[in-house]
Short mmCIF file of C-alpha atoms and ligand atoms in Angstrom, two decimals:
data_model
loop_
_atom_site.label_atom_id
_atom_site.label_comp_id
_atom_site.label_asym_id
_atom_site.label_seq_id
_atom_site.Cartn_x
_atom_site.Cartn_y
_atom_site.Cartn_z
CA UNK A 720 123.45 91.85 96.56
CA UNK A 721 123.80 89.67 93.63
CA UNK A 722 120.92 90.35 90.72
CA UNK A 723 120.43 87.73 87.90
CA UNK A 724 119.67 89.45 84.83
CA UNK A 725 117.21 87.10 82.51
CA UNK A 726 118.59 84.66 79.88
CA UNK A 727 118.27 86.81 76.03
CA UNK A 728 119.16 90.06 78.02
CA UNK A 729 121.59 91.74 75.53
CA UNK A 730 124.80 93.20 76.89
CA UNK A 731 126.43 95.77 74.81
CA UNK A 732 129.13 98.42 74.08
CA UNK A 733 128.38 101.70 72.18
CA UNK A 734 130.23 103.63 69.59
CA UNK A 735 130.31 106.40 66.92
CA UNK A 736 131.92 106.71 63.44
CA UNK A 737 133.44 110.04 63.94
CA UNK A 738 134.60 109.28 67.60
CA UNK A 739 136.73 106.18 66.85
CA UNK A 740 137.18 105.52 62.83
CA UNK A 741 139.56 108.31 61.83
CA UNK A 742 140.50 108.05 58.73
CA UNK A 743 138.67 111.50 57.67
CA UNK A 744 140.25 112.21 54.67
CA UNK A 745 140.94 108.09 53.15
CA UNK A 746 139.13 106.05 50.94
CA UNK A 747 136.64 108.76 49.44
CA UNK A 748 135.21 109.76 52.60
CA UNK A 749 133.76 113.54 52.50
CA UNK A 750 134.22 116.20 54.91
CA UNK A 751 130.89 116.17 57.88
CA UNK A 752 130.18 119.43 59.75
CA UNK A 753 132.46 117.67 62.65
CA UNK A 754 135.18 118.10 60.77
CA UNK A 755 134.84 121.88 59.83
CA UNK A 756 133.94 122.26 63.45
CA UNK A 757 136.80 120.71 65.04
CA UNK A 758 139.27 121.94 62.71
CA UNK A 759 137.74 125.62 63.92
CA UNK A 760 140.26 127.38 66.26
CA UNK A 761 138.69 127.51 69.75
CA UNK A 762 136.05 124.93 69.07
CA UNK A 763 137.18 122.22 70.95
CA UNK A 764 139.30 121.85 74.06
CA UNK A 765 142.94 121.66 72.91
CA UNK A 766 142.04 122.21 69.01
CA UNK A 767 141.37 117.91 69.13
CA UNK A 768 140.08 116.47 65.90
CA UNK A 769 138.87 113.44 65.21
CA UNK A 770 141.51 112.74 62.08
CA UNK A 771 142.51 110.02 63.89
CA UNK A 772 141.39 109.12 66.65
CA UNK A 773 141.05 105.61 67.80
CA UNK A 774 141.98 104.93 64.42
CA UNK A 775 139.12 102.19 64.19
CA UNK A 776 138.87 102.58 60.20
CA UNK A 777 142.65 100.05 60.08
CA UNK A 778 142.32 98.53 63.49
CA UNK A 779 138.91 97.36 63.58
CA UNK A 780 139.30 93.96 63.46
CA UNK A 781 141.24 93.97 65.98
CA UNK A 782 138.79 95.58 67.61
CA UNK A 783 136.17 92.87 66.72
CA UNK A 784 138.73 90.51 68.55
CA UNK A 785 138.07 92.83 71.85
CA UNK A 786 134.19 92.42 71.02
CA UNK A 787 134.14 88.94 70.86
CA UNK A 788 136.43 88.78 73.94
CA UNK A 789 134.38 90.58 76.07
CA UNK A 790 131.47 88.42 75.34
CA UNK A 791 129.20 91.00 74.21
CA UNK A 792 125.96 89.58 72.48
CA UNK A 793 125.44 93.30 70.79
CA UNK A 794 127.72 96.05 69.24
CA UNK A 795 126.36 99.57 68.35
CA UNK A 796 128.08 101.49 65.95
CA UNK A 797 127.24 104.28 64.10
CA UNK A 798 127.82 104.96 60.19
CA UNK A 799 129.56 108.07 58.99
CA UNK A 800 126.84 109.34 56.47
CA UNK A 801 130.12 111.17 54.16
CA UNK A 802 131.69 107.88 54.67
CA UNK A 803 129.11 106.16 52.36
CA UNK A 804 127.83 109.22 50.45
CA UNK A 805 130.61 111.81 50.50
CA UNK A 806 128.67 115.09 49.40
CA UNK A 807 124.60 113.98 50.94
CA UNK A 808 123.21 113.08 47.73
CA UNK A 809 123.83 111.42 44.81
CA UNK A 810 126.61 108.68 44.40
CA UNK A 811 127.20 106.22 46.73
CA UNK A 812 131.09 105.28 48.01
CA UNK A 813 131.50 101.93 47.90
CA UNK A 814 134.46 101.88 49.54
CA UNK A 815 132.82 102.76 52.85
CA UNK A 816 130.03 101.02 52.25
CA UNK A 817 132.49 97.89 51.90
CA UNK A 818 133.78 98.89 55.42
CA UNK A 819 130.70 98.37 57.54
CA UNK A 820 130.02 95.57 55.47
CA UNK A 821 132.88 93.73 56.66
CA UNK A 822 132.63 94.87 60.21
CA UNK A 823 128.92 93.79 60.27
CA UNK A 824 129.60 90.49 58.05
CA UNK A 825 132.77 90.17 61.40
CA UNK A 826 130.21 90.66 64.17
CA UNK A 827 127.60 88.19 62.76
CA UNK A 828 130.52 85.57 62.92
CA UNK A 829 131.42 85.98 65.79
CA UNK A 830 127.78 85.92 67.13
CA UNK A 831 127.41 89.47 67.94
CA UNK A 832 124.02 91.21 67.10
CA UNK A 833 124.98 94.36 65.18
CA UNK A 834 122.95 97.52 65.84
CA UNK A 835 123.28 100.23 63.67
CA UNK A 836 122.67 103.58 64.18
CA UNK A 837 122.32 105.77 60.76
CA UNK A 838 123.11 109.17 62.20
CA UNK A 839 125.52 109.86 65.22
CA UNK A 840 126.54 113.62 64.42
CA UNK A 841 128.35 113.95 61.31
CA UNK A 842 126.23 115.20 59.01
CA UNK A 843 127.94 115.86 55.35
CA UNK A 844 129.31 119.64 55.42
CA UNK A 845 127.73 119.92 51.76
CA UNK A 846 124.49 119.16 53.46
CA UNK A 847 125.17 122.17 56.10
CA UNK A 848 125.81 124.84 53.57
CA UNK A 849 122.70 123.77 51.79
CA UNK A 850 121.16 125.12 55.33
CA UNK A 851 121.57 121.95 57.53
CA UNK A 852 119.01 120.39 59.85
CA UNK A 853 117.04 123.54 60.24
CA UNK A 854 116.31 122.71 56.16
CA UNK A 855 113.37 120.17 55.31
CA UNK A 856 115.55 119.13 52.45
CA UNK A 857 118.03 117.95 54.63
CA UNK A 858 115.38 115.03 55.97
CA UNK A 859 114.63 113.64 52.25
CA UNK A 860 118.21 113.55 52.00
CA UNK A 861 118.60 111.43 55.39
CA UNK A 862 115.45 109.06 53.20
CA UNK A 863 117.96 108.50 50.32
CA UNK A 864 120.76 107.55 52.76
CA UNK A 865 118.94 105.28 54.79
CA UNK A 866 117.76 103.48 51.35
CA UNK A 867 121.22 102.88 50.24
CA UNK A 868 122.64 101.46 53.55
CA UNK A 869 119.66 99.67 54.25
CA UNK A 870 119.56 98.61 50.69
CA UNK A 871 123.41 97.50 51.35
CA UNK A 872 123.45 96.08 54.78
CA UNK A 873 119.88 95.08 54.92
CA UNK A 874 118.88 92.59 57.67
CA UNK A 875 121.91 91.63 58.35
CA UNK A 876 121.62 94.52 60.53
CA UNK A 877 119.46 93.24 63.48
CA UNK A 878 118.37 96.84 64.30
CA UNK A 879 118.59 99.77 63.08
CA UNK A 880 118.58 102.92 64.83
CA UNK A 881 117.66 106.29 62.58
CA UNK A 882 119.22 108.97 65.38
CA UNK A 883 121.35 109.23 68.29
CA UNK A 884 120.19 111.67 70.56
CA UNK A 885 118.58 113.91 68.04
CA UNK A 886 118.19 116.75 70.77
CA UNK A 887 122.06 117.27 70.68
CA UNK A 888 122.18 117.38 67.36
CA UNK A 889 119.21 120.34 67.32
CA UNK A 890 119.97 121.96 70.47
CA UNK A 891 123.67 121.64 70.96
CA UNK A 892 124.16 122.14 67.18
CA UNK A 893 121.63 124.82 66.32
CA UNK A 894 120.82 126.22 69.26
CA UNK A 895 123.78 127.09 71.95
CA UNK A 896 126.30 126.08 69.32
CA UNK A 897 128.38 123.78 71.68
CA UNK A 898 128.09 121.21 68.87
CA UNK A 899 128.99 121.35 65.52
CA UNK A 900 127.68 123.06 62.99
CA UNK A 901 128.03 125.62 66.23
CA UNK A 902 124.75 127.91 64.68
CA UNK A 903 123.00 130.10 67.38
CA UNK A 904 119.31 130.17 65.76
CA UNK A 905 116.69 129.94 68.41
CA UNK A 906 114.18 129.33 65.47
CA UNK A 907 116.29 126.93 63.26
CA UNK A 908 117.01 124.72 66.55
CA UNK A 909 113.60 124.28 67.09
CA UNK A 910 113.33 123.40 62.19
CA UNK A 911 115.85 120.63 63.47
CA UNK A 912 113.67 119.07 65.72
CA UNK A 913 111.15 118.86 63.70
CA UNK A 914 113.39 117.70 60.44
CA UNK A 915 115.57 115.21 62.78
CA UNK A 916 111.85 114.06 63.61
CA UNK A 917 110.53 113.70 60.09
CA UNK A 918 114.01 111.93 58.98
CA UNK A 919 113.86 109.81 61.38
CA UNK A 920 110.04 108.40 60.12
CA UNK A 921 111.39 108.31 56.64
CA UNK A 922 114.01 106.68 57.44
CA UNK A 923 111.91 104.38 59.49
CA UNK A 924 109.98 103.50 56.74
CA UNK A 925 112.47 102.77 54.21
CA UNK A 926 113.71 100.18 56.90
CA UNK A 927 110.18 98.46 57.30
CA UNK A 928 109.92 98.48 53.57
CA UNK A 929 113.81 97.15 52.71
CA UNK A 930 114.69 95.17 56.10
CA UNK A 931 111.15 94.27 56.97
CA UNK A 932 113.10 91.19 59.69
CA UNK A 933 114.96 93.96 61.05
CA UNK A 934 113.82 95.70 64.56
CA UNK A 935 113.51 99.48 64.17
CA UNK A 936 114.66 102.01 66.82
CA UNK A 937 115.70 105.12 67.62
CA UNK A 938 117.91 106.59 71.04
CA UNK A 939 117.16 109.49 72.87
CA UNK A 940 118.66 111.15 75.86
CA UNK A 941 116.18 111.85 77.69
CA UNK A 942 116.15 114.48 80.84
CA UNK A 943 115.04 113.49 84.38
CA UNK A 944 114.16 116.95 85.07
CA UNK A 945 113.45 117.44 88.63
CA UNK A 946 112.17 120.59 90.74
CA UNK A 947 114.08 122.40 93.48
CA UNK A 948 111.12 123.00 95.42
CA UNK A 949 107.45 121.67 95.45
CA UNK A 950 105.93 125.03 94.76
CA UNK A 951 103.98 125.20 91.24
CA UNK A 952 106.39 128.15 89.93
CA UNK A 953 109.19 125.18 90.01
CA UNK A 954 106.49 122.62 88.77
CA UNK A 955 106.22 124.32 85.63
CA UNK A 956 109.39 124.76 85.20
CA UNK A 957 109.69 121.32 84.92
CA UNK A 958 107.07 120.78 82.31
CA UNK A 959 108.47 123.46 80.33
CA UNK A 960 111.90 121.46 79.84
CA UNK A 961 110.58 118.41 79.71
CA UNK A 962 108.52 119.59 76.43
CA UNK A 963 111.64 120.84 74.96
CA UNK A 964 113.95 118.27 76.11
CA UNK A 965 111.96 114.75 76.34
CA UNK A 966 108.13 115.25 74.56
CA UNK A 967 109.48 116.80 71.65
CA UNK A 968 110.23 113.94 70.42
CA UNK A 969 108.38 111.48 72.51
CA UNK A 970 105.09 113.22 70.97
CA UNK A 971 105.64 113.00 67.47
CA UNK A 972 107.39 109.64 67.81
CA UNK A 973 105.17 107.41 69.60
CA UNK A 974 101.87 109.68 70.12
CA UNK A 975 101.82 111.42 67.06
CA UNK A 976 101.76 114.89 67.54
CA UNK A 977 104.01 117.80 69.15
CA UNK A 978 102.76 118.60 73.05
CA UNK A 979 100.54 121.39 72.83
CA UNK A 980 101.81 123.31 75.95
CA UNK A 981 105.31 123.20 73.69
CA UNK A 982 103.93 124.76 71.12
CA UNK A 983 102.48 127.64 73.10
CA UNK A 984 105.85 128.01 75.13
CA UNK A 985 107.60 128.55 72.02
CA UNK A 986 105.21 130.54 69.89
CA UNK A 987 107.73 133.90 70.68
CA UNK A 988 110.55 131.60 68.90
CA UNK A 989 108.56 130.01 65.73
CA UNK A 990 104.89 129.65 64.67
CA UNK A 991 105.91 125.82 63.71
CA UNK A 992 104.82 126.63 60.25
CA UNK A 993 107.39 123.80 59.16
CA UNK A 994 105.42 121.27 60.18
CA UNK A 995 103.20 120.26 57.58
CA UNK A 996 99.89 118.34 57.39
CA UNK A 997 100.99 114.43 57.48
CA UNK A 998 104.52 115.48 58.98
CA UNK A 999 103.45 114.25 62.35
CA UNK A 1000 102.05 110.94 61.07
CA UNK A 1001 104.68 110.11 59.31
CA UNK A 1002 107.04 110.70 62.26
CA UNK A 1003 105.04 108.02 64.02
CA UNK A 1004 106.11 104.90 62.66
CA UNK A 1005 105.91 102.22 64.65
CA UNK A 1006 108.78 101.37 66.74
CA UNK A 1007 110.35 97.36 68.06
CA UNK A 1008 112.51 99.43 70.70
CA UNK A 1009 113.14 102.84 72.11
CA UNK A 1010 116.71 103.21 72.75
CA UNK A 1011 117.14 105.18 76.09
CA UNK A 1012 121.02 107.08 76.79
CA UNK A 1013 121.51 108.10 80.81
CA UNK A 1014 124.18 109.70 82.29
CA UNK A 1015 122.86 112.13 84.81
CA UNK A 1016 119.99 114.68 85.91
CA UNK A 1017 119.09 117.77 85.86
CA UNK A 1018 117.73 120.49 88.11
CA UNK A 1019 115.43 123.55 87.53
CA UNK A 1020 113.62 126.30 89.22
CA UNK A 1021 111.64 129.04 88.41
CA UNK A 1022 114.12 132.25 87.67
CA UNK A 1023 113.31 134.87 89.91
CA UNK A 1024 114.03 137.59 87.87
CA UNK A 1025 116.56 138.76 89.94
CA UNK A 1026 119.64 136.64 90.70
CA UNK A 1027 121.83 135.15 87.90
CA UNK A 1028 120.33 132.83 85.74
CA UNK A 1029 122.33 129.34 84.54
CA UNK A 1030 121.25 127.57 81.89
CA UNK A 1031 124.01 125.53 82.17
CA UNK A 1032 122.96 121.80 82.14
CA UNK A 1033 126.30 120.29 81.88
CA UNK A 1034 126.92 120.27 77.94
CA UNK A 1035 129.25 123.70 77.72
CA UNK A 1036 128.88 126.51 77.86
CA UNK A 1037 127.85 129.48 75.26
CA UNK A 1038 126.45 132.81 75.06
CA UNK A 1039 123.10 131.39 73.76
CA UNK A 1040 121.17 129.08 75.20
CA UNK A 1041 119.88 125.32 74.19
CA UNK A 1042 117.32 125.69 75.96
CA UNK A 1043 115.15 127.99 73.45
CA UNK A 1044 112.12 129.80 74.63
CA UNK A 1045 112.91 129.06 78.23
CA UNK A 1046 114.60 132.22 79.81
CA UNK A 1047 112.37 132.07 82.66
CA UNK A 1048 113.97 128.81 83.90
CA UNK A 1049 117.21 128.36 86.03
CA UNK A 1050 119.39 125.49 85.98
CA UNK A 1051 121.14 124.49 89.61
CA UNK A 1052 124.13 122.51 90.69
CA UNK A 1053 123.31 118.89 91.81
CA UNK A 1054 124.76 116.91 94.60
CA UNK A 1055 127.82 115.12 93.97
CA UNK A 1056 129.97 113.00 93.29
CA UNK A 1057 130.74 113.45 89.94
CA UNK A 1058 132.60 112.65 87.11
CA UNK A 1059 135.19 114.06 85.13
CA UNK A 1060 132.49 115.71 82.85
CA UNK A 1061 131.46 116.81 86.12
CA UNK A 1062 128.10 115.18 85.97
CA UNK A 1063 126.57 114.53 88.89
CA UNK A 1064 126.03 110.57 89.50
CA UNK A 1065 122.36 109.48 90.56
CA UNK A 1066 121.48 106.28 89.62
CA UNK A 1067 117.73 106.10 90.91
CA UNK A 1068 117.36 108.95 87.99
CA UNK A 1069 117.82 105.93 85.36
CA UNK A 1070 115.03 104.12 87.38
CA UNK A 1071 112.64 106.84 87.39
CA UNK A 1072 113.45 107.53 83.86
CA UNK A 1073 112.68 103.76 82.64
CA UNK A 1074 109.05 103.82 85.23
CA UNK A 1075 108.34 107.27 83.83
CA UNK A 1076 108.08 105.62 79.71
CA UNK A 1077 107.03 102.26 81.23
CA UNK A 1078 103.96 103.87 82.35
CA UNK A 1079 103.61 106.17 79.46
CA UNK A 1080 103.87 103.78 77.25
CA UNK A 1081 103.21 100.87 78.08
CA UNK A 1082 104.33 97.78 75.60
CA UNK A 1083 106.99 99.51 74.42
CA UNK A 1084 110.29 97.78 74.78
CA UNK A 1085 113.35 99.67 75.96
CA UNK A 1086 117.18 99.44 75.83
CA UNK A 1087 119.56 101.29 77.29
CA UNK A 1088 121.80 102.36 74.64
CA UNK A 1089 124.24 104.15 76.40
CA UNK A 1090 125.49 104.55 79.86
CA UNK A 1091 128.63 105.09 81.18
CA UNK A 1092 130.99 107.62 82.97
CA UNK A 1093 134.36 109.47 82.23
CA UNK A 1094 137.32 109.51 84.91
CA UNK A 1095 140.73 110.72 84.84
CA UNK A 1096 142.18 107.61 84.03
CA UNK A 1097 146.16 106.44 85.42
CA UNK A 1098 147.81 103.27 84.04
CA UNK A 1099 149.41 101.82 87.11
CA UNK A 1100 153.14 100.63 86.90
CA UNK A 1101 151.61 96.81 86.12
CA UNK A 1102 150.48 98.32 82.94
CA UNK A 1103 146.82 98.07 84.01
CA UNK A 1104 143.80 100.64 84.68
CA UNK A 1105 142.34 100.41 88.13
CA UNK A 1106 139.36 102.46 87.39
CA UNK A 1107 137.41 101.77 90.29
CA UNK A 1108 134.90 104.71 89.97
CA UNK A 1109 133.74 103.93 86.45
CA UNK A 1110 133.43 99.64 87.95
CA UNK A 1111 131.21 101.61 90.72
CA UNK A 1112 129.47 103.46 88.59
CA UNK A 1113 128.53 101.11 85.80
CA UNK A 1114 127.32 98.85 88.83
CA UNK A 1115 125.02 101.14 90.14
CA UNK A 1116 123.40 102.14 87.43
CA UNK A 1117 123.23 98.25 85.75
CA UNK A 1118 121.77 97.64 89.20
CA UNK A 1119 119.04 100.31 88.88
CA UNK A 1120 118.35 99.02 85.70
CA UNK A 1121 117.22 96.00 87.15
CA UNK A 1122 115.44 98.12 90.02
CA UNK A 1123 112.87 99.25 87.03
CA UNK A 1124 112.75 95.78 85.49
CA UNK A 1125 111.60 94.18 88.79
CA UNK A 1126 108.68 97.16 88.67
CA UNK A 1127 108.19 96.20 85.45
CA UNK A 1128 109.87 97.80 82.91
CA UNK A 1129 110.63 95.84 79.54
CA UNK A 1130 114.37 96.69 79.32
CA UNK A 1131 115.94 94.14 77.07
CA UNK A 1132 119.85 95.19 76.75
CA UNK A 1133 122.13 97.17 78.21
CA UNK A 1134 125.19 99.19 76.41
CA UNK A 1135 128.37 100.73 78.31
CA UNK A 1136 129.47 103.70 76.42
CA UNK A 1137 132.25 103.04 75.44
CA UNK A 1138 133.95 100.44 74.10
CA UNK A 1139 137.20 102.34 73.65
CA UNK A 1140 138.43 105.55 74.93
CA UNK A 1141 137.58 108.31 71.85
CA UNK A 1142 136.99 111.83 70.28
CA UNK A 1143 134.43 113.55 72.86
CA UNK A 1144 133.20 115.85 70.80
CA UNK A 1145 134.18 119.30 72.00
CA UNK A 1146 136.15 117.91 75.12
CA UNK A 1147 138.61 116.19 72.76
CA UNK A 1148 140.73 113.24 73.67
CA UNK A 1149 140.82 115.01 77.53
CA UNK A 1150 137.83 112.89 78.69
CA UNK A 1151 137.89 109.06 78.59
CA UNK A 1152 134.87 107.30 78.60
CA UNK A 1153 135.84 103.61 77.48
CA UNK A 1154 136.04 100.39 79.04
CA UNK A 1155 139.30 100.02 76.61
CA UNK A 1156 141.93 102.24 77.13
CA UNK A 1157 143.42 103.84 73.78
CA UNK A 1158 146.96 105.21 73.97
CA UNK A 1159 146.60 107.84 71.12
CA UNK A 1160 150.31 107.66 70.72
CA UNK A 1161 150.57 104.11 70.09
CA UNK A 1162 146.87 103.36 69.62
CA UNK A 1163 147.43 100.38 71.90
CA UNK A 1164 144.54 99.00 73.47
CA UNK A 1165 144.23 98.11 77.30
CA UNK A 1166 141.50 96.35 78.66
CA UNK A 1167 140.38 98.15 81.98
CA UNK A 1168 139.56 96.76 85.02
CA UNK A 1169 135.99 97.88 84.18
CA UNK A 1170 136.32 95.77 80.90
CA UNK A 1171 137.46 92.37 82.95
CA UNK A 1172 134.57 93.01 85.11
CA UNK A 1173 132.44 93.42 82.25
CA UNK A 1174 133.29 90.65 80.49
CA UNK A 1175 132.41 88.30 83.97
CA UNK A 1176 128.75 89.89 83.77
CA UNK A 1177 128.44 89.25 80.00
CA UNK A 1178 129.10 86.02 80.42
CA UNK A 1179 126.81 84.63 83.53
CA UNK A 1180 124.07 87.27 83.94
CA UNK A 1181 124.91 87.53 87.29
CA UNK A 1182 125.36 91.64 88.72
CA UNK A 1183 128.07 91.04 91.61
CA UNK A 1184 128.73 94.43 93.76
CA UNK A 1185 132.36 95.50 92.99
CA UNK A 1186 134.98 94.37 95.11
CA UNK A 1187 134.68 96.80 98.42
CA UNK A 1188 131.34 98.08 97.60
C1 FCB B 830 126.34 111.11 74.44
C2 FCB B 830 126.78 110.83 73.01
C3 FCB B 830 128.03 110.01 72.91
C4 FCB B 830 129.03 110.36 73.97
C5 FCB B 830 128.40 110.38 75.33
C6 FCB B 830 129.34 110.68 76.45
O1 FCB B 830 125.63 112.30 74.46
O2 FCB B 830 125.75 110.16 72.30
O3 FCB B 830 128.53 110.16 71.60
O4 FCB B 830 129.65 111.53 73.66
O5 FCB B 830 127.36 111.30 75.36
#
């Protein structure tokens, strides 16, 4: 079936600094805690780094030319905090603030809406050794950044977006160590979540206050946690991973305060002494859009004490789990198919997830700020990439998108992650996620066929089923 998307509805690509810019050593840029991390032997699959990369820092404006191409009304981008202030604090690089300058000053001409997000990962490594996100100092230091990019870019940024995905950052980074700064502190995972919090209402205050016409967001990845079984054992399961994974920061964000029933699960872990009075209020500043990333669900159950428990949710795996406070809960397999992350693919999941904060909070607008899937790619012998399975998928879920906007749901944009082909994180070049095909040898771009198709929806609105579907 064909589906109309409404006239104003944004279509997007997503990227990160640290994924696609390279460059890590040029132009005054300071070493992040991805660096260290990836330069670690053993931390990520093949020893991949992200010196490189798509090597967006030279190419990108030829790279603004593939933007404009594809018709996108919106490009999200992240900026590399030790790009703009190498050591965290202090001094100011105005050599990368220059950069983004130009790339934003690019998109604007070539009627793009550029959304910014302040922190995608790389946190300066002088900021780690000072004790990282699990410090509260590291959040007034986040205030001072976001006052001298904001101050710089201003509203010529048409949003800006604190955090992506701030429970990677504490969980993955702090918690199973999967991510860098690869720590393994139950207690400090759960300081993160609360500093990533606080930083992010700084932050979101310093934008109201400098960029007062710019919209103010933030993206999470929220879980669609469902039970294997209807009994209650499996129920509360459930709740006890959605605290930790969705209402941790839905609570302080847009109700105020942390879920009580987290704080009780936890109360082995931490005593939450690091919040203090005002913390959760200032968290709560207002928000123009919630920025929602989707890839997949997840499934729980009750452990039963006996068999072997998996905590494995699909982000690597570690000794120590993300999940802190939650050894009584075991993580299943899911149906297929999959994808090359080996994900499992469930569109309806991105429906329930956008009726789920529709109802809960009603008013609020929504975006989906990433979405997307990673396949073994093959460029065919006429030089293109027939990647069917990421066309399919990308339909689907564009299409359940639409599903929760005719229930309702105020979804105004929609972002395929990614734009190119880049550094994923501890998988390394091995997974490609783009609609653009990098060769890392040449750093050649190819559009996909997923890009072509792309660029048809971008342009009329109209959702058309993939050829075969
Ligand atoms: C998200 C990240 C993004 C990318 C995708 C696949 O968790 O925000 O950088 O790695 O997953």
């Amino acid at each position: 079936m064909t589906r109309v998307f409404p006239e104003g509805f944004v279509w997007g690509s997503a990227t990160a600094s640290y994924q696609i810019e390279g460059a890590a050593t040029e132009d005054g840029r300071g070493p992040s805690i991805w660096d260290t991390y990836s330069h670690t032997p053993g931390r990520t699959l093949n020893g991949d780094t992200g010196d490189v990369a798509a090597d967006h820092y030279h190419r990108w404006a030829e790279d603004l030319g593939h933007i404009a191409e594809l018709g996108l009304s919106a490009y999200r981008f992240s900026i590399s905090w030790p790009r703009v202030q190498p050591g965290g604090s202090g001094a100011f690089n105005r050599a990368g603030l220059d950069f983004y300058s130009r790339l934003v000053d690019g998109l604007l001409e070539r009627g793009v809406r550029p959304v910014a997000t302040m922190y995608h990962w790389d946190l300066p490594q002088e900021l780690e050794d000072a004790g990282g996100w699990p410090a509260r100092d590291t959040a007034l230091r986040f205030q001072e950044y976001a006052a001298g990019i904001v101050a710089a870019l201003g509203d010529r940024v048409h949003t800006w977006t604190t955090f992506n995905e701030p429970w990677c950052s504490a969980y993955l980074g702090y918690g199973s160590g999967v991510h860098a700064p690869g720590r393994t502190e139950p207690a400090g995972a759960l300081a993160a979540v609360h500093h990533l919090n606080l930083a992010h209402g700084l932050a979101g205050r310093v934008v109201r206050e400098l960029a007062p016409a710019a919209e103010l967001s933030v993206t999470l990845n929220l879980h669609v946690v469902r039970p294997a079984s209807g009994s209650a054992a499996d129920a509360d399961a459930v709740r006890r991973i959605d605290a930790l994974a969705n209402r941790a920061f839905l609570g302080p964000l847009l109700d105020g305060a942390y879920p009580a029933d987290l704080l009780a699960d936890t109360a082995k872990v931490t005593d939450w002494s690091f919040v203090r009075d005002g913390d959760e209020r200032t968290i709560a500043v207002p928000l123009d859009v919630l920025g929602v990333n989707y890839y997949s669900t997840t499934l729980v159950r009750a452990w039963d004490g006996v068999s072997a428990r998996s905590d494995n949710d699909g982000h690597g795996s570690s000794a120590h789990t993300p999940w802190v406070g939650a050894d009584d809960v075991d993580f299943l397999p899911q149906p297929g198919p999959y994808t090359a992350m080996g994900w499992n693919i469930e569109p309806a999941g991105l429906t329930e997830l956008l009726l789920r904060l529709h109802r809960e909070h009603p008013g609020l607008p929504l975006m989906i700020t990433e979405n997307g899937a990673a396949f073994d790619d093959v460029v065919t012998p006429d030089g293109r990439v027939h990647d069917d399975r990421r066309l399919d998928y990308l339909y689907r879920h564009i299409d359940a998108v639409g599903t929760a906007m005719d229930a309702g749901a105020d979804v105004r944009g929609y972002f395929v992650w990614s734009l190119l082909d880049n550094f994923e994180w501890a998988w390394g070049y091995d997974r490609r996620f783009g609609i653009i095909r990098v060769d890392y040898d040449t750093q050649e771009r190819i559009w996909k066929d997923s890009a072509h198709w792309y660029r048809a929806l971008t342009a009329t609105g109209r959702l058309e089923p993939p050829a075969g579907d």
